[in-house]
Coordinates of C-alpha atoms in Angstrom, one line a residue:
M1 CA 0.0 0.0 0.0
L2 CA 2.9 2.4 0.7
K3 CA 4.2 1.6 -2.8
L4 CA 0.8 2.6 -4.2
C5 CA 0.9 5.9 -2.2
L6 CA 4.4 6.7 -3.5
L7 CA 3.4 5.9 -7.1
E8 CA 0.2 8.0 -6.9
C9 CA 2.0 11.1 -5.7
I10 CA 4.9 10.8 -8.2
V11 CA 2.6 10.4 -11.2
S12 CA 0.1 13.1 -10.2
G13 CA 2.6 15.6 -8.6
S14 CA 5.7 15.5 -10.8
R15 CA 6.4 16.9 -14.2
L16 CA 9.7 15.1 -14.4
N17 CA 8.1 11.7 -14.6
A18 CA 9.1 10.4 -18.1
V19 CA 10.0 6.7 -18.2
A20 CA 13.4 5.9 -19.7
G21 CA 12.9 4.8 -23.3
H22 CA 9.3 6.1 -23.5
G23 CA 9.4 9.8 -22.6
T24 CA 11.4 12.7 -23.8
P25 CA 14.8 13.1 -22.1
L26 CA 15.7 15.6 -19.4
R27 CA 17.8 18.6 -20.3
I28 CA 20.1 20.3 -17.8
E29 CA 20.6 24.0 -18.4
K30 CA 22.1 26.4 -15.9
G31 CA 21.6 24.0 -13.0
R32 CA 17.9 23.4 -13.8
A33 CA 16.4 20.2 -15.2
R34 CA 13.6 20.3 -17.7
R35 CA 12.0 18.0 -20.3
G36 CA 12.8 18.8 -23.9
H37 CA 9.9 20.0 -26.0
A38 CA 7.4 20.0 -23.1
A39 CA 5.4 22.7 -21.4
Q40 CA 7.0 23.7 -18.2
T41 CA 5.1 24.1 -14.9
R42 CA 6.3 24.5 -11.4
E43 CA 7.5 21.2 -9.8
T44 CA 5.3 20.0 -7.0
N45 CA 6.9 18.9 -3.7
I46 CA 6.5 15.1 -4.1
W47 CA 7.2 14.3 -0.4
L48 CA 4.5 16.6 0.8
E49 CA 2.1 14.9 -1.5
Y50 CA 3.4 11.5 -0.3
E51 CA 2.8 12.5 3.3
R52 CA -0.7 13.7 2.5
T53 CA -1.5 10.4 0.7
V54 CA -0.1 8.3 3.6
K55 CA -2.2 10.2 6.1
E56 CA -5.3 9.6 4.0
L57 CA -4.5 5.9 3.9
I58 CA -4.0 5.7 7.6
G59 CA -7.3 7.6 8.2
W60 CA -9.1 5.1 6.0
L61 CA -7.5 2.1 7.8
V62 CA -8.5 3.6 11.2
Q63 CA -12.1 4.0 10.0
R64 CA -12.2 0.4 8.6
G65 CA -10.8 -1.1 11.8
A66 CA -8.7 -4.3 11.8
T67 CA -7.6 -5.6 8.5
K68 CA -9.3 -8.9 9.2
S69 CA -12.7 -7.1 8.6
V70 CA -11.7 -6.4 5.0
A71 CA -13.1 -9.4 3.2
R72 CA -11.7 -10.8 0.0
H73 CA -14.4 -11.3 -2.6
D74 CA -14.5 -14.4 -4.6
A75 CA -15.4 -14.5 -8.3
G76 CA -18.9 -13.3 -8.9
E77 CA -19.2 -11.4 -5.6
A78 CA -17.7 -8.0 -6.5
D79 CA -20.0 -5.0 -5.8
L80 CA -18.2 -2.6 -8.1
V81 CA -16.0 -2.9 -11.2
L82 CA -13.4 -0.1 -11.2
C83 CA -10.7 0.3 -13.8
Q84 CA -8.6 2.8 -15.8
A85 CA -8.7 2.9 -19.5
P86 CA -5.3 2.0 -21.0
V87 CA -5.0 5.0 -23.2
D88 CA -1.6 6.2 -24.6
D89 CA 0.3 8.0 -21.9
P90 CA 2.3 10.9 -23.3
L91 CA 4.2 11.2 -20.0
G92 CA 5.8 7.8 -20.3
G93 CA 3.5 4.8 -19.8
W94 CA 3.0 4.8 -16.0
S95 CA 0.4 2.1 -16.2
T96 CA 3.0 -0.5 -17.0
V97 CA 5.3 0.8 -14.3
G98 CA 2.5 0.6 -11.7
S99 CA 1.6 -2.9 -12.8
V100 CA 5.2 -4.1 -12.4
L101 CA 5.8 -2.3 -9.1
L102 CA 2.6 -3.6 -7.5
L103 CA 2.1 -7.0 -9.1
G104 CA 5.5 -8.0 -10.2
A105 CA 7.0 -8.3 -13.7
K106 CA 5.9 -11.9 -14.1
T107 CA 2.2 -11.0 -13.9
T108 CA 2.2 -8.6 -16.8
R109 CA 0.9 -10.1 -20.0
P110 CA 2.6 -9.6 -23.3
L111 CA 0.7 -7.9 -26.1
E112 CA -1.3 -10.2 -28.4
A113 CA 0.1 -11.0 -31.8
G114 CA -0.7 -8.3 -34.3
E115 CA -1.7 -5.8 -31.6
G116 CA 0.9 -3.3 -32.7
R117 CA -0.6 -3.1 -36.1
L118 CA -3.9 -1.8 -34.7
A119 CA -4.7 1.9 -34.3
S120 CA -4.4 3.0 -30.7
R121 CA -8.1 3.7 -30.4
E122 CA -9.0 0.2 -31.8
R123 CA -6.6 -1.3 -29.4
L124 CA -8.2 0.6 -26.6
L125 CA -11.6 -0.7 -27.7
R126 CA -10.5 -4.3 -27.7
Q127 CA -8.7 -4.1 -24.4
M128 CA -11.5 -2.3 -22.6
R129 CA -14.1 -4.8 -23.9
A130 CA -12.1 -7.8 -22.8
A131 CA -11.4 -6.2 -19.3
L132 CA -15.1 -5.3 -18.7
I133 CA -16.3 -8.7 -19.9
E134 CA -14.1 -10.2 -17.2
G135 CA -15.4 -7.7 -14.7
H136 CA -19.0 -8.5 -15.7
K137 CA -18.3 -12.2 -15.0
A138 CA -16.7 -11.5 -11.6
S139 CA -19.3 -9.1 -10.2
K140 CA -22.8 -9.4 -8.7
P141 CA -25.8 -9.1 -11.0
G142 CA -26.5 -5.5 -9.9
A143 CA -22.8 -4.3 -9.7
A144 CA -22.0 -1.0 -11.4
A145 CA -18.8 -0.2 -13.2
V146 CA -16.7 3.0 -13.2
V147 CA -14.0 3.6 -15.8
Y148 CA -11.5 6.5 -15.4
V149 CA -10.2 7.8 -18.8
P150 CA -7.0 9.9 -18.5
H151 CA -6.0 12.1 -21.5
A152 CA -9.5 11.8 -22.7
D153 CA -10.8 13.0 -26.1
A154 CA -13.8 12.3 -28.3
T155 CA -12.4 9.0 -29.7
T156 CA -11.1 7.5 -26.4
L157 CA -14.4 8.4 -24.7
A158 CA -16.3 6.7 -27.5
A159 CA -14.1 3.6 -27.5
T160 CA -14.5 3.2 -23.7
V161 CA -18.3 3.6 -23.8
L162 CA -18.8 1.3 -26.8
A163 CA -16.5 -1.3 -25.2
A164 CA -18.6 -1.2 -22.0
T165 CA -21.8 -1.4 -24.0
G166 CA -20.5 -4.4 -25.8
A167 CA -19.6 -6.0 -22.5
G168 CA -23.1 -5.7 -21.1
Y169 CA -23.1 -2.3 -19.4
R170 CA -25.3 0.7 -19.8
L171 CA -23.9 4.3 -19.7
R172 CA -25.4 6.5 -17.0
T173 CA -23.1 9.6 -16.9
I174 CA -19.8 11.0 -18.1
L175 CA -18.0 13.5 -16.0
Y176 CA -15.5 15.2 -18.4
Q177 CA -13.0 17.9 -17.4
R178 CA -10.8 19.6 -20.0
D179 CA -7.9 20.4 -17.6
A180 CA -8.2 17.7 -14.9
L181 CA -4.6 16.5 -15.1
A182 CA -2.5 19.3 -13.6
G183 CA 0.8 17.8 -14.8
A184 CA -0.2 17.6 -18.5
F185 CA -0.6 20.3 -21.1
G186 CA -3.0 21.1 -23.9
N187 CA -5.4 18.4 -25.1
G188 CA -3.6 15.8 -23.0
A189 CA -4.8 17.4 -19.8
A190 CA -8.4 16.2 -20.1
A191 CA -9.8 13.3 -18.1
A192 CA -13.2 11.7 -17.7
T193 CA -15.1 9.3 -15.5
C194 CA -17.7 7.0 -17.1
D195 CA -20.3 5.6 -14.8
F196 CA -22.2 2.4 -16.0
D197 CA -24.8 0.1 -14.6
R198 CA -25.4 -3.5 -15.5
E199 CA -27.6 -4.3 -18.5
M200 CA -29.2 -7.5 -19.6
P201 CA -27.1 -9.9 -21.7
L202 CA -26.9 -8.7 -25.3
L203 CA -28.6 -10.7 -28.1
R204 CA -26.9 -11.3 -31.4
D205 CA -30.1 -10.6 -33.3
Q206 CA -30.4 -7.1 -31.9
S207 CA -32.3 -5.0 -34.4
T208 CA -30.5 -2.3 -36.3
T209 CA -31.3 1.4 -35.9
D210 CA -31.9 4.0 -38.5
S211 CA -28.9 6.3 -39.1
A212 CA -31.2 9.3 -39.0
A213 CA -32.4 8.4 -35.5
I214 CA -28.7 8.1 -34.3
E215 CA -27.7 11.5 -35.7
E216 CA -30.8 13.2 -34.4
A217 CA -30.0 11.8 -30.9
I218 CA -26.5 13.1 -31.2
R219 CA -27.7 16.6 -32.1
E220 CA -30.2 16.6 -29.3
G221 CA -27.4 15.7 -26.8
V222 CA -25.3 18.6 -28.0
R223 CA -28.3 21.0 -27.7
D224 CA -28.9 19.8 -24.2
A225 CA -25.2 20.3 -23.3
Y226 CA -25.3 23.9 -24.6
H227 CA -28.4 24.6 -22.6
E228 CA -26.9 23.2 -19.4
R229 CA -23.5 25.0 -19.8
G230 CA -24.7 28.2 -21.5
E231 CA -21.4 28.5 -23.4
P232 CA -20.0 27.1 -26.7
V233 CA -19.6 23.3 -26.5
R234 CA -16.2 22.0 -27.6
E235 CA -15.9 18.8 -29.6
D236 CA -14.9 16.6 -26.6
H237 CA -17.8 17.9 -24.5
A238 CA -20.1 17.4 -27.6
A239 CA -18.9 13.8 -27.9
A240 CA -19.6 13.1 -24.2
A241 CA -23.1 14.7 -24.5
A242 CA -23.8 12.7 -27.7
L243 CA -22.9 9.4 -26.0
Q244 CA -25.1 10.1 -23.1
S245 CA -28.0 11.0 -25.4
L246 CA -27.6 7.8 -27.4
S247 CA -27.6 5.8 -24.2
A248 CA -30.8 7.5 -23.0
E249 CA -32.5 6.7 -26.3
G250 CA -31.3 3.1 -26.2
L251 CA -29.2 3.5 -29.4
L252 CA -25.8 2.5 -28.0
V253 CA -26.5 -1.2 -28.0
P254 CA -27.3 -1.5 -31.8
L255 CA -24.3 0.8 -32.5
A256 CA -22.0 -1.4 -30.4
L257 CA -23.1 -4.5 -32.3
A258 CA -22.8 -2.9 -35.7
R259 CA -19.3 -4.1 -36.6
A260 CA -19.5 -5.4 -40.2
G261 CA -17.6 -5.2 -43.4
G262 CA -14.3 -4.4 -41.7
V263 CA -15.6 -1.2 -40.2
S264 CA -15.6 -1.1 -36.4
E265 CA -18.4 0.3 -34.2
L266 CA -16.0 3.1 -33.2
E267 CA -15.6 4.2 -36.8
L268 CA -19.3 4.1 -37.3
F269 CA -19.9 6.4 -34.2
V270 CA -17.2 8.8 -35.4
D271 CA -18.8 9.0 -38.9
H272 CA -22.3 9.5 -37.4
F273 CA -20.9 12.1 -35.0
R274 CA -19.3 14.2 -37.7
S275 CA -22.3 13.8 -40.1
A276 CA -24.8 14.9 -37.4
L277 CA -22.8 18.0 -36.5
A278 CA -22.2 18.8 -40.2
D279 CA -26.0 18.9 -40.5
G280 CA -26.4 20.8 -37.3
R281 CA -28.4 23.6 -38.8
R282 CA -31.4 21.3 -38.8
S283 CA -31.4 21.6 -35.0
D284 CA -30.2 25.3 -35.0
I285 CA -26.6 24.1 -34.1
E286 CA -23.9 26.3 -35.5
R287 CA -20.2 25.7 -35.6
I288 CA -17.9 28.6 -34.6
K289 CA -14.2 29.1 -34.5
I290 CA -12.8 29.8 -31.0
A291 CA -9.1 29.6 -31.7
D292 CA -6.8 30.2 -34.6
E293 CA -3.5 28.4 -33.7
P294 CA -4.2 25.6 -33.5
E295 CA -7.7 25.8 -35.1
E296 CA -10.3 24.9 -32.6
Y297 CA -14.1 24.9 -33.1
A298 CA -17.1 24.7 -30.8
Y299 CA -20.9 24.5 -31.2
V300 CA -23.6 26.9 -30.2
V301 CA -27.4 26.8 -30.5
K302 CA -29.0 29.8 -32.3
G303 CA -31.9 31.4 -30.5
A304 CA -31.4 29.4 -27.3
H305 CA -33.4 30.3 -24.2
D306 CA -31.8 32.6 -21.7
V307 CA -29.2 30.6 -19.7
T308 CA -26.6 32.1 -17.5
P309 CA -23.2 31.0 -18.7
L310 CA -21.3 28.4 -16.7
D311 CA -18.3 30.8 -16.0
D312 CA -20.7 33.3 -14.4
R313 CA -22.3 30.6 -12.2
V314 CA -18.9 29.3 -11.2
E315 CA -17.7 32.8 -10.3
W316 CA -20.8 33.4 -8.1
S317 CA -20.4 30.0 -6.5
V318 CA -16.8 30.6 -5.5
W319 CA -17.8 33.9 -4.0
G320 CA -20.6 32.2 -2.1
V321 CA -18.3 29.5 -0.7
L322 CA -15.7 32.1 0.4
S323 CA -18.3 34.3 2.0
A324 CA -19.8 31.4 3.9
T325 CA -16.5 30.4 5.5
R326 CA -13.9 32.2 7.5
E327 CA -10.9 30.3 6.1
V328 CA -10.8 27.3 3.9
D329 CA -8.0 25.2 2.5
T330 CA -7.6 24.7 -1.3
R331 CA -8.8 21.2 -1.4
S332 CA -12.0 21.9 0.5
L333 CA -12.7 25.0 -1.5
L334 CA -12.4 23.1 -4.8
R335 CA -14.5 20.2 -3.4
R336 CA -17.3 22.5 -2.2
T337 CA -17.4 24.3 -5.6
Y338 CA -17.4 21.1 -7.7
A339 CA -20.3 19.8 -5.5
L340 CA -22.5 22.5 -6.8
F341 CA -22.2 21.4 -10.5
R342 CA -23.0 17.9 -11.8
G343 CA -22.9 16.1 -15.1
A344 CA -22.4 18.3 -18.2
E345 CA -22.0 21.3 -15.9
T346 CA -18.8 20.1 -14.4
P347 CA -16.5 23.2 -14.7
D348 CA -12.9 23.2 -15.8
R349 CA -10.4 23.7 -13.0
E350 CA -9.2 26.9 -14.8
L351 CA -12.6 28.6 -14.2
I352 CA -12.5 27.9 -10.5
E353 CA -8.8 28.9 -10.1
Q354 CA -9.4 32.2 -11.9
A355 CA -12.4 33.1 -9.6
I356 CA -10.3 32.2 -6.5
A357 CA -7.5 34.4 -7.7
S358 CA -9.9 37.3 -8.2
Y359 CA -11.8 37.1 -4.9
A360 CA -9.7 35.3 -2.3
V361 CA -6.7 36.3 -0.2
Q362 CA -4.3 33.5 0.9
S363 CA -2.7 33.4 4.3
E364 CA 0.8 32.3 5.1
E365 CA -0.6 28.9 6.1
G366 CA -2.1 28.5 2.6
R367 CA -5.7 28.9 3.6
W368 CA -8.1 31.1 1.6
R369 CA -10.5 33.8 2.8
L370 CA -12.7 36.4 1.0
G371 CA -11.1 39.8 0.5
D372 CA -12.4 42.5 2.8
V373 CA -13.4 44.7 -0.1
D374 CA -15.5 41.9 -1.6
S375 CA -18.0 41.4 1.2
L376 CA -21.6 42.0 0.1
V377 CA -22.1 45.1 2.3
A378 CA -18.9 46.7 1.2
R379 CA -19.4 46.1 -2.5
Q380 CA -23.0 47.4 -2.4
A381 CA -21.9 50.5 -0.6
S382 CA -19.1 51.1 -3.2
Q383 CA -21.6 50.5 -6.0
S384 CA -24.1 53.0 -4.5
Q385 CA -21.3 55.5 -4.2
L386 CA -20.4 55.1 -7.9
V387 CA -24.0 55.5 -9.0
A388 CA -24.4 58.6 -6.9
E389 CA -21.3 60.1 -8.5
L390 CA -22.6 59.2 -12.0
V391 CA -25.9 61.1 -11.2
D392 CA -24.0 64.2 -10.1
A393 CA -21.7 64.1 -13.1
G394 CA -24.6 63.6 -15.5
H395 CA -26.4 66.6 -14.2
R396 CA -23.2 68.7 -14.3
L397 CA -22.6 67.7 -18.0
G398 CA -26.1 68.8 -19.0
F399 CA -27.8 65.4 -19.1
K400 CA -31.0 64.2 -17.6
V401 CA -30.4 61.2 -15.4
H402 CA -32.3 58.0 -14.6
V403 CA -31.4 55.5 -11.8
G404 CA -32.2 51.9 -12.5
R405 CA -34.8 49.9 -10.7
D406 CA -32.2 47.5 -9.1
V407 CA -30.4 50.3 -7.3
Q408 CA -33.1 52.9 -6.7
R409 CA -33.9 51.7 -3.2
R410 CA -30.2 51.5 -2.1
A411 CA -29.3 53.9 0.7
T412 CA -27.5 57.0 -0.4
P413 CA -23.8 57.1 0.6
A414 CA -22.7 59.4 3.4
S415 CA -21.5 62.0 0.9
H416 CA -25.1 62.4 -0.4
A417 CA -27.0 61.8 2.9
E418 CA -28.4 65.3 3.1
R419 CA -30.1 64.9 -0.4
G420 CA -32.2 62.0 0.5
R421 CA -32.3 58.5 2.0
T422 CA -32.3 56.5 -1.2
L423 CA -30.6 56.9 -4.6
V424 CA -34.0 57.5 -6.4
E425 CA -34.2 60.8 -4.5
L426 CA -31.1 62.1 -6.3
M427 CA -33.2 62.5 -9.5
T428 CA -35.4 65.5 -10.0
D429 CA -39.2 65.2 -10.0
A430 CA -39.3 65.6 -13.8
E431 CA -36.8 62.8 -14.2
R432 CA -38.7 60.4 -12.0
L433 CA -42.0 61.1 -13.9
A434 CA -40.6 61.0 -17.5
G435 CA -37.8 58.4 -17.6
P436 CA -35.5 57.6 -20.6
A437 CA -38.2 55.6 -22.5
H438 CA -39.6 58.8 -23.9
S439 CA -36.3 59.8 -25.4
L440 CA -34.8 56.4 -26.4
R441 CA -35.9 53.6 -28.7
G442 CA -36.2 50.2 -27.0
P443 CA -38.5 48.5 -24.5
A444 CA -39.1 50.5 -21.3
D445 CA -38.5 47.4 -19.1
A446 CA -35.0 47.0 -20.4
L447 CA -34.2 50.7 -19.9
E448 CA -35.6 50.5 -16.4
F449 CA -32.9 48.0 -15.4
V450 CA -29.9 49.9 -16.6
D451 CA -28.1 51.1 -13.5
C452 CA -27.7 54.7 -14.7
V453 CA -28.8 56.5 -17.9
W454 CA -27.6 59.9 -19.1
Y455 CA -30.0 61.2 -21.8
D456 CA -31.6 64.1 -23.6
R457 CA -28.5 66.1 -24.4
G458 CA -28.1 66.5 -28.1
R459 CA -30.2 63.4 -28.4
M460 CA -27.3 61.4 -27.0
A461 CA -27.7 58.7 -24.4
F462 CA -25.0 57.0 -22.2
L463 CA -26.0 53.7 -20.7
W464 CA -24.0 52.8 -17.5
Q465 CA -23.9 49.4 -15.9
A466 CA -22.0 49.3 -12.6
E467 CA -20.7 45.8 -11.8
W468 CA -18.6 44.7 -8.9
T469 CA -18.4 41.1 -10.3
A470 CA -17.2 39.9 -13.7
R471 CA -20.6 38.3 -14.5
L472 CA -21.2 39.9 -17.9
Y473 CA -24.2 38.0 -19.2
R474 CA -27.0 39.9 -17.5
S475 CA -25.7 43.4 -18.4
I476 CA -24.4 42.7 -21.9
V477 CA -26.9 40.0 -23.1
S478 CA -30.1 40.0 -21.0
I479 CA -30.4 43.8 -20.8
G480 CA -28.0 45.1 -23.5
E481 CA -29.4 42.9 -26.4
A482 CA -32.9 44.2 -25.7
I483 CA -31.9 47.8 -26.4
P484 CA -31.5 48.5 -30.2
D485 CA -28.4 50.1 -31.6
D486 CA -28.3 53.8 -32.4
D487 CA -25.6 56.2 -33.5
R488 CA -26.3 58.3 -30.4
V489 CA -26.5 55.5 -27.9
F490 CA -23.2 54.7 -26.1
R491 CA -22.8 51.6 -23.8
F492 CA -20.5 51.5 -20.8
L493 CA -19.7 48.8 -18.3
A494 CA -18.0 50.1 -15.2
I495 CA -16.3 47.2 -13.4
A496 CA -14.5 47.0 -10.1
D497 CA -10.7 47.2 -10.6
E498 CA -10.1 43.8 -9.0
R499 CA -12.3 42.1 -11.6
A500 CA -10.4 43.4 -14.7
A501 CA -8.2 40.3 -15.1
L502 CA -11.1 37.9 -14.7
L503 CA -13.2 39.9 -17.2
Q504 CA -10.4 39.7 -19.7
Q505 CA -10.1 36.0 -19.3
K506 CA -13.8 35.5 -19.8
L507 CA -13.8 37.5 -23.0
E508 CA -10.9 35.4 -24.3
R509 CA -12.8 32.2 -23.3
S510 CA -16.2 33.1 -24.9
A511 CA -16.1 34.0 -28.6
P512 CA -19.9 34.7 -28.8
L513 CA -19.7 37.1 -25.8
S514 CA -16.7 38.9 -27.3
D515 CA -18.6 39.2 -30.6
I516 CA -21.5 40.9 -28.8
V517 CA -19.2 43.3 -27.0
R518 CA -17.6 44.2 -30.3
R519 CA -20.8 44.4 -32.3
R520 CA -22.7 46.5 -29.8
G521 CA -19.8 48.8 -29.0
W522 CA -19.5 48.2 -25.3
R523 CA -16.8 50.2 -23.6
F524 CA -15.2 49.0 -20.3
V525 CA -14.1 51.3 -17.6
K526 CA -12.6 50.5 -14.2
W527 CA -14.1 52.1 -11.1
R528 CA -11.0 54.0 -9.9
P529 CA -10.2 55.9 -13.1
L530 CA -13.9 56.6 -13.7
R531 CA -14.4 58.0 -10.2
G532 CA -11.4 60.3 -10.8
F533 CA -13.1 61.6 -13.9
L534 CA -16.4 62.0 -12.2
A535 CA -14.9 63.9 -9.3
N536 CA -13.2 66.4 -11.6
G537 CA -15.7 69.3 -11.8
A538 CA -13.8 70.9 -14.7
A539 CA -13.7 67.8 -16.9
G540 CA -15.9 67.6 -20.0
L541 CA -17.0 64.7 -22.1
D542 CA -13.7 64.8 -24.0
G543 CA -12.0 63.8 -20.7
L544 CA -13.9 60.5 -20.6
E545 CA -11.7 58.9 -23.4
A546 CA -8.6 58.8 -21.2
V547 CA -10.2 56.6 -18.5
L548 CA -11.8 54.0 -20.9
G549 CA -10.6 50.5 -21.2
L550 CA -9.2 47.8 -18.9
E551 CA -5.7 49.5 -19.4
P552 CA -6.8 53.1 -19.6
A553 CA -4.5 55.8 -20.9
V554 CA -4.6 57.6 -17.6
E555 CA -2.8 54.7 -16.0
Q556 CA -0.2 54.4 -18.7
R557 CA 1.2 57.9 -18.6
G558 CA 4.9 57.6 -17.7
H559 CA 7.1 60.2 -16.1
Q560 CA 10.0 61.5 -18.3
L561 CA 13.1 62.2 -16.3
V562 CA 14.4 65.7 -16.6
F563 CA 18.2 66.1 -16.8
K564 CA 19.9 69.4 -16.0
W565 CA 23.0 69.8 -18.1

């Protein structure tokens, strides 16, 4: 067991874990070791990971009691079949090392004759089917099966699921994460967990299924995944959703038994998958490019119902977990956040880490807590202060001003306390009665929810949204898309300075959201530069340009040294 602990922490924690003869060699430059042609990340302290793993093992043994109470199951009595898919390991084939270390070199079986001539995915299909058939025989009638797939992609997921289906299992769920393996890079960082329950024995005379029904089920799965995640669905996510949809419709069994004419069931699935998404317009599915180098595509559903994107929900969940706890360690924080999302909604680790970096402060002991400025009371007070200053500046610049419905009942800040108890009292009586709907095109309900509107000066209108989070969907899509474009309408999103980096990452991640920002002409401005402009009583509208952007010109002005000769 201690060998297993050591192997686990070395494989998961180290980047210098290539096996001699299988991985790329190490290079020593200036006293530092690195792998040639491999992405470099900071090395994890393996011995701290080993200590943690041993403590977990000891804790488990204490809970289990004496080792005599751990029964050894005979054939046909296993309650669970658990295995790892033998995919190609770009880090050096640790599956073989683990087998030799734990079981001994004599127990490893040589590859079957001709195995090397098979494509890797076909070899995976055959090996997984054989392993799961053995697991099916050695387990109880109701025993489930769980298969872990490291370095997962569309084809390895399909091979694993089809192999399990052919062995007598039915797919229940696939948990897929694009960056689950911290030590890997790029496409090799993905991992998935496939959960199966036991099906009835398969019949050779299983009826065939129409190709149209298979492809329609694939498209329906991709549509459902988009509605659940609220963001473009990448190919690997689409494959996982398609496999789950086929299983729910009972179409995986005939597909798994469709090997004929030298074409495997895996090739048939890949052909159906590509054909279904090529005809995606039948189900309002559109393919978009999300990256240029290398080219990467994703799928969106046109005219989909209003769904908050996953990255906004993850951000709010991280804030909620941090605000509900005084201090929390990294593992507990990740675990609590993941527990809020299931199935196709499982977020990438990157999303959670970005939100933690934006909201949390880490102590010397490595524990996280919510930053003082990000408490709900503090942020609402700062937001109210900004709206009050927007009202004053709008009046000073000759605009009529409207305060949005969401912030009207907020208490006025101390600097404006003598002018009323709530922000709505900062407007004049005429402004409260008329509102911007009489001067602007667009539905009155949408205009009512804009935090602050400057209007009726030269027929210009400035729409201001004040956000202390980086959740863009409500402001830019739900409200912004309901207001039509006009040459005299200008849209601004004022965001807290601490959220600038997270906002930039979200725009890079979501091509559709970036397109809306570009098409509608949204202008971003950070709170601190904006408040400096609003407080300057002599500043006109021309001074607004210097404070716009996530890297405004007012923050980029350098100081030239003056030399006296």
